[in-house]
XYZ file of C-alpha atoms in Angstrom:
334
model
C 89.952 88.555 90.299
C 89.191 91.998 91.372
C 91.532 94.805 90.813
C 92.190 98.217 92.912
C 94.423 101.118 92.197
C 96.032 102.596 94.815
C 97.246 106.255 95.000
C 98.904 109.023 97.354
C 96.586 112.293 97.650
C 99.009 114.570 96.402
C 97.534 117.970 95.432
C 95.990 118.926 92.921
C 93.591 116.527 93.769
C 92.090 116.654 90.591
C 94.905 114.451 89.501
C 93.837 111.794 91.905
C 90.257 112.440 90.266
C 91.402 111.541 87.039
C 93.876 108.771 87.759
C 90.711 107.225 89.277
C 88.156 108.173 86.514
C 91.078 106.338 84.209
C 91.005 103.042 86.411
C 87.745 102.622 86.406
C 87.847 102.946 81.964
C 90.333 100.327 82.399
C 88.077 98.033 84.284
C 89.479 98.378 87.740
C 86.637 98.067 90.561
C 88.650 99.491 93.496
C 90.244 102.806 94.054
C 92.310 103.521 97.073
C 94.596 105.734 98.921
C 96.712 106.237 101.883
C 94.972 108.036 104.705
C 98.066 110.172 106.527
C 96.315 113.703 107.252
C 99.736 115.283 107.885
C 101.776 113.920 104.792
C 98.824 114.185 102.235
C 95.673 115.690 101.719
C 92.383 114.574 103.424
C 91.118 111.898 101.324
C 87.249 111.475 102.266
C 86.731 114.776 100.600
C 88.341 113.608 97.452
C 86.319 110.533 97.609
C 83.111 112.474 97.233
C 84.515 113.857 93.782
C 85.670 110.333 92.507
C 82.319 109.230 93.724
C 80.957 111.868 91.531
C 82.618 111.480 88.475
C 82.746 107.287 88.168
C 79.605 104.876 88.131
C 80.963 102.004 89.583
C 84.164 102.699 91.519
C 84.262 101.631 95.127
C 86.773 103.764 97.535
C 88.177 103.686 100.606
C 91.364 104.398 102.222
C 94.608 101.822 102.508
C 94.234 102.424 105.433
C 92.774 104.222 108.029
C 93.557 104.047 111.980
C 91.582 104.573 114.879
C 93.447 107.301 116.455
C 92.991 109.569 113.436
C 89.518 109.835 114.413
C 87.071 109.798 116.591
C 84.794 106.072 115.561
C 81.390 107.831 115.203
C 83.201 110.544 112.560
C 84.881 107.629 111.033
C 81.224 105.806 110.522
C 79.368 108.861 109.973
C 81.647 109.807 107.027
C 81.518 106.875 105.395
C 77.784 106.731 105.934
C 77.099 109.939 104.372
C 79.016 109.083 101.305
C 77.229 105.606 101.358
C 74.144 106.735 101.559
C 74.909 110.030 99.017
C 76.731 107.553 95.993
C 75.144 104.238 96.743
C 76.854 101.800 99.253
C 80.449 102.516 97.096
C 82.560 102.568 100.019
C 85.231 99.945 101.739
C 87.003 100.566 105.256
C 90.477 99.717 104.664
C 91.548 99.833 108.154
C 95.282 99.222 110.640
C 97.051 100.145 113.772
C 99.238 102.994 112.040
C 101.929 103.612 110.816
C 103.019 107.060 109.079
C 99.553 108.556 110.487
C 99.891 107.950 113.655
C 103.913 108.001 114.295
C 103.827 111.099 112.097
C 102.013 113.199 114.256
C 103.842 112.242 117.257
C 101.564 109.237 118.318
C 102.006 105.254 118.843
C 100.268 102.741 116.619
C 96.910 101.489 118.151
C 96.727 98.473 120.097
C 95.080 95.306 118.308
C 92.039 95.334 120.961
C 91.204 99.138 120.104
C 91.774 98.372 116.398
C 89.381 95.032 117.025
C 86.977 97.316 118.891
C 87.024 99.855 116.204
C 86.277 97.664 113.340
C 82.918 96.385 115.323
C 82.105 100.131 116.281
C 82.338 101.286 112.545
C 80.739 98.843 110.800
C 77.730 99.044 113.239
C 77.160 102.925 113.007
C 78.091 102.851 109.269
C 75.223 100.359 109.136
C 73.094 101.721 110.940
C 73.448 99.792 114.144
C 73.473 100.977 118.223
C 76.885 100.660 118.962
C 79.155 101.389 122.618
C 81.460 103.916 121.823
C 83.819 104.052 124.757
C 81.003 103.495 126.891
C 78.406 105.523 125.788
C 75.723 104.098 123.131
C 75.276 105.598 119.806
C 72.928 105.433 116.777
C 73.214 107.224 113.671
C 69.194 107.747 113.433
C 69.670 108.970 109.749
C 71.628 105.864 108.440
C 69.118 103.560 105.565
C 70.273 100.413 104.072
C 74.073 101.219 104.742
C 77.110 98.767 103.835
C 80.333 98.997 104.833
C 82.706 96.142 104.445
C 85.639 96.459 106.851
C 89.145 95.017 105.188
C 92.161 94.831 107.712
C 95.978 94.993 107.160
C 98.074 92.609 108.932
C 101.062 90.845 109.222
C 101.986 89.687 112.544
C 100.062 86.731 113.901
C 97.879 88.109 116.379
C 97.006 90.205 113.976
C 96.516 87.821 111.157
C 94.008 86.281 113.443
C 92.556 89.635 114.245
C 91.565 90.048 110.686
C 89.783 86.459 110.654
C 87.830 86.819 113.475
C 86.498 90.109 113.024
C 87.116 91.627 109.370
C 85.199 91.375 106.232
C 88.520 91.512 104.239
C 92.244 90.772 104.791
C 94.569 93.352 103.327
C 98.350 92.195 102.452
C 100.541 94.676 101.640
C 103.360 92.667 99.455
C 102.597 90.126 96.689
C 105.496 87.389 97.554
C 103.189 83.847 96.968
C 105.541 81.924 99.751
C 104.134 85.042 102.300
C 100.950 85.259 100.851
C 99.961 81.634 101.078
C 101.118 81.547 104.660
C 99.101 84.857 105.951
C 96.444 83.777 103.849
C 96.050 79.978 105.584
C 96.812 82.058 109.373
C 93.452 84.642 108.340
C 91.657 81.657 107.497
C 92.310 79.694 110.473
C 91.543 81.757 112.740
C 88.014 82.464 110.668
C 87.637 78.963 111.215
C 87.925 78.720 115.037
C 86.161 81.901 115.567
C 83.225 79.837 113.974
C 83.052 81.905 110.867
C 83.324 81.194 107.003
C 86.834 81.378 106.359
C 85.902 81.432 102.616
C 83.749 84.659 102.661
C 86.694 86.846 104.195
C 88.015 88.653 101.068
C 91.641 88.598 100.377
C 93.149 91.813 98.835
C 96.999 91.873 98.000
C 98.808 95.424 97.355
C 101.652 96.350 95.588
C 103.622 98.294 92.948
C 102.794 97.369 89.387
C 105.815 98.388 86.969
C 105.140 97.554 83.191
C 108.362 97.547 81.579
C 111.253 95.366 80.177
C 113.772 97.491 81.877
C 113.718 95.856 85.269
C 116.984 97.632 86.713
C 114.621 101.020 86.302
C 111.621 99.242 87.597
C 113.101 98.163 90.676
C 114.370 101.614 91.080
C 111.061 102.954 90.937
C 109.802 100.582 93.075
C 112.240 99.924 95.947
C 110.391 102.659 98.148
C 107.810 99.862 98.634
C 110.468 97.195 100.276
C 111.140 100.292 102.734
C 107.377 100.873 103.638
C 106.840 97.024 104.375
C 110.269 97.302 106.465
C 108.385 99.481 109.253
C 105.959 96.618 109.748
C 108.421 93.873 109.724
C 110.469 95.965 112.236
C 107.872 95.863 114.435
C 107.464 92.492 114.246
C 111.017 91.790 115.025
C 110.924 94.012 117.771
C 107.803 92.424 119.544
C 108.536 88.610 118.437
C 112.130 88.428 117.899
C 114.194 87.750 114.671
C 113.887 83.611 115.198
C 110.737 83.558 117.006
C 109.219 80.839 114.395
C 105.878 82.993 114.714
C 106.604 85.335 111.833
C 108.551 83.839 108.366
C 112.070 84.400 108.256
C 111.165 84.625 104.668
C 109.424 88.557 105.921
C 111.842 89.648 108.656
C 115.368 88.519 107.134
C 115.670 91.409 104.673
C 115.574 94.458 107.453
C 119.143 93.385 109.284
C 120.478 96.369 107.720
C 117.987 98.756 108.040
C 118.978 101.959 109.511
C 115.654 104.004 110.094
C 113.029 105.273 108.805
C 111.909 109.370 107.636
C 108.210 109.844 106.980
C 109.068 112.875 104.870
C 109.762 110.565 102.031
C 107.324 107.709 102.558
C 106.174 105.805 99.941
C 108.113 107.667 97.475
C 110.373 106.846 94.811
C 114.137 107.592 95.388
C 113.172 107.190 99.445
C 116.870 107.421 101.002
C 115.483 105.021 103.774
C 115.877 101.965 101.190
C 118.989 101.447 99.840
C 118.869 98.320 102.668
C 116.029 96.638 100.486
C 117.841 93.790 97.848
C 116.869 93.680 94.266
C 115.675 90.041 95.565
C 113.255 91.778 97.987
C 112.030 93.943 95.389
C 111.207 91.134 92.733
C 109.380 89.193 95.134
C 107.329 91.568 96.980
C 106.368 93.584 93.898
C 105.141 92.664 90.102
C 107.635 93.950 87.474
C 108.221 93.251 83.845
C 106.526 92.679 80.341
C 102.917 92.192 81.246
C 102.697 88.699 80.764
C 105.050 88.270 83.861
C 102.481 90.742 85.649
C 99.741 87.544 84.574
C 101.735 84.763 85.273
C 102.069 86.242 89.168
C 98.788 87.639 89.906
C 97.555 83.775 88.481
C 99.242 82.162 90.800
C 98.114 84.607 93.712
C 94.496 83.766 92.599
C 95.094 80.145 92.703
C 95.936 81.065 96.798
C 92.994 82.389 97.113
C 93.782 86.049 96.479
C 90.319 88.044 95.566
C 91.673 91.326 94.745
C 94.994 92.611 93.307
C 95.506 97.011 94.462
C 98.047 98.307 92.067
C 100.530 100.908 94.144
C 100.461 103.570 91.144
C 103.511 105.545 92.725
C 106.324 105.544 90.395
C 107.209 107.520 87.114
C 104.909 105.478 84.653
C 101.238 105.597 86.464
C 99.084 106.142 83.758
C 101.343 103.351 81.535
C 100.200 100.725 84.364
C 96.964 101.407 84.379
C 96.378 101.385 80.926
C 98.784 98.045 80.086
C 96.715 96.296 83.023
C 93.282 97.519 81.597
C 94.499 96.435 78.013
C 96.491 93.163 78.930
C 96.496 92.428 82.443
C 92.871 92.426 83.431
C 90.873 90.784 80.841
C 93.637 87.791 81.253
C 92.452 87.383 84.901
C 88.676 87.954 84.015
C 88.786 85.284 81.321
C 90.716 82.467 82.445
C-alpha cells in the first residue's frame, strides 16, 4: 500500500513545503492538497517548490475541477512541471465543490468532467486533443505522464471513474462504503472493456494518532461535514431511499442544516455538530496506531492501493511521523 498526505495551502506556504519534505522522510509517496483558489492559496506554484525540495514525491491536487480552468492551462501546467521534475505529477480531479460553489458557480456536469479528464490527459501527454471544438497540441510536450484519479460517490459517477479514469479517489475510509464503490468502479471498468484491476484505488481521510478518542473525534468531525455536501447532493438528485446510493452514506445528513465555505475543512467547523461520533469512527482512522493498521489492512484486502492522510487537525506533524515510524512499514511488510 501506497500512502499520500494531504494538506490545505494555508500561507506561509513554506509550511506546506516542509510538511511535505517531512512525508516524504517518513516514506509517504503522495502529497496532496485541496485546489479552492478563493479559500487557499494557488497550489501548482507550491508544487514546483515541493517538487524542488523532495526526490521522489508525486503531487497533485485533491482535487481539481474543470471550471477552475481553462483544459489546455490545466494540461499545460501540469506538463511543464512534468517535464521540469520528471513525470511527478497526478490529476486528482471532480465536479466541485467549495471551488466552484465558492466563487458563485455550480458543480460541473459528469459529461464535461468525463470530457475533461480525456482532454487533459491527452495535452498533458502530448496528444492532439478537441478542446471545445477546436484542436490543440502542446508541440513542446516529450515523454509526458499524467495519471488522471477521479472522486466519486454517486453511481453515475462511480461508473464515470471506471470507464474513463486512471484512479478512483474515495474520500471516507468506512470498509462497508468502500467495498461497495470499489466493486461499482470496477464494474463499470469491466463493461467499458477495460482492466478493472489496473484502475488505482486511493482512499482519503483524517489520520488522528492518539488514545484520547473524545479529542480525536473533535479534531476530526470537520471531515463528516465535508463528505455531507456530497451526500447532500446525492440525496437531492436520487432521493433518500432510492436503493442507488447506501443508506449506510446518506442516513447521517437528516439533520444537517447547511453548509459555510468559510470554515471548510477545518477543525471546530460550526457546520458539523449534525455529524455522530458513529459517523466519525467509521469514516475516519483514530486511535493508538495499531488500530490505524488493523483498518488500513482491511482496506487493502478491498483492494485499496493508496491510503491520503487528511493532515488537518492540531497534531499534523505527530501523524506523520507515528505513520512513518509504525504505520507504514506495517503495510509495506505484511
Amino acid at each position: 500500500m501506497d500512502f499520500g498526505v494531504v494538506l490545505q495551502t494555508d500561507p506561509p506556504a513554506s509550511a506546506v513545503v516542509d510538511l511535505m519534505l517531512r512525508a516524504e522522510e517518513n516514506g509517504f509517496r503522495y502529497g496532496w492538497t485541496f485546489d479552492s483558489a478563493v479559500l487557499w492559496q494557488e497550489p501548482f506554484v507550491i508544487y514546483s517548490r515541493i517538487l524542488e525540495h523532495t526526490n521522489r514525491l508525486v503531487v497533485g491536487p485533491m482535487v481539481t475541477a474543470p471550471g477552475t480552468r481553462s483544459l489546455e492551462t490545466t494540461a499545460s501546467t501540469f506538463a511543464t512541471l512534468n517535464d521540469m521534475y520528471g513525470n511527478r505529477t497526478v490529476c486528482g480531479i471532480g465536479r466541485g465543490d467549495s471551488a466552484m460553489r465558492v466563487a458563485g458557480r455550480k458543480p460541473n456536469t459528469l459529461a464535461r468532467l468525463g470530457e475533461a479528464m480525456g482532454v487533459i490527459r491527452d495535452l498533458a501527454e502530448g496528444r492532439e486533443a478537441d478542446v471545445d471544438g477546436q484542436p490543440l497540441k502542446l508541440p513542446w510536450v516529450k515523454n509526458g505522464k499524467l495519471p488522471i484519479w477521479m472522486a466519486a460517490y454517486g453511481p453515475k459517477a462511480l461508473a464515470l471513474a471506471g470507464q474513463k479514469a486512471d484512479g478512483f479517489i474515495l474520500q471516507l475510509a468506512d470498509p462497508f462504503l468502500t467495498e461497495w464503490m470499489v466493486k461499482a468502479v470496477r464494474k463499470a471498468a469491466a463493461d467499458a472493456g477495460r482492466d478493472p484491476d489496473a484502475i488505482t484505488i486511493c482512499v482519503a481521510a483524517p489520520a488522528y494518532i492518539g488514545d484520547d478518542l473524545a479529542h480525536a473525534r473533535e479534531q476530526c468531525r470537520w471531515f463528516g461535514g465535508m463528505v455531507g455536501n456530497h451526500v447532500a447532493d446525492l440525496v437531492a438528485r436520487y432521493g433518500e431511499h432510492s436503493g442507488l446510493v447506501p443508506e449506510a452514506l446518506t442516513a447521517y445528513i437528516k439533520a444537517r442544516q447547511g453548509y459555510d465555505y468559510s470554515h471548510h475543512g477545518r477543525t471546530g467547523n460550526p457546520d458539523t455538530a449534525f455529524v455522530p461520533d458513529e459517523i466519525v469512527d467509521r469514516f475516519c482512522l483514530l486511535g493508538p496506531p495499531q488500530a490505524h493498521i488493523d483498518k488500513l489492512k482491511a482496506l487493502r484486502d478491498l483492494g485499496v492501493d493508496q491510503f491520503a492522510l487528511y493532515a488537518m487537525h492540531d497534531a499534523r506533524e505527530a501523524a506523520i511521523d507515528a505513520y512513518g515510524q509504525h504505520v507504514i512499514p506495517a503495510l509495506s511488510h505484511g
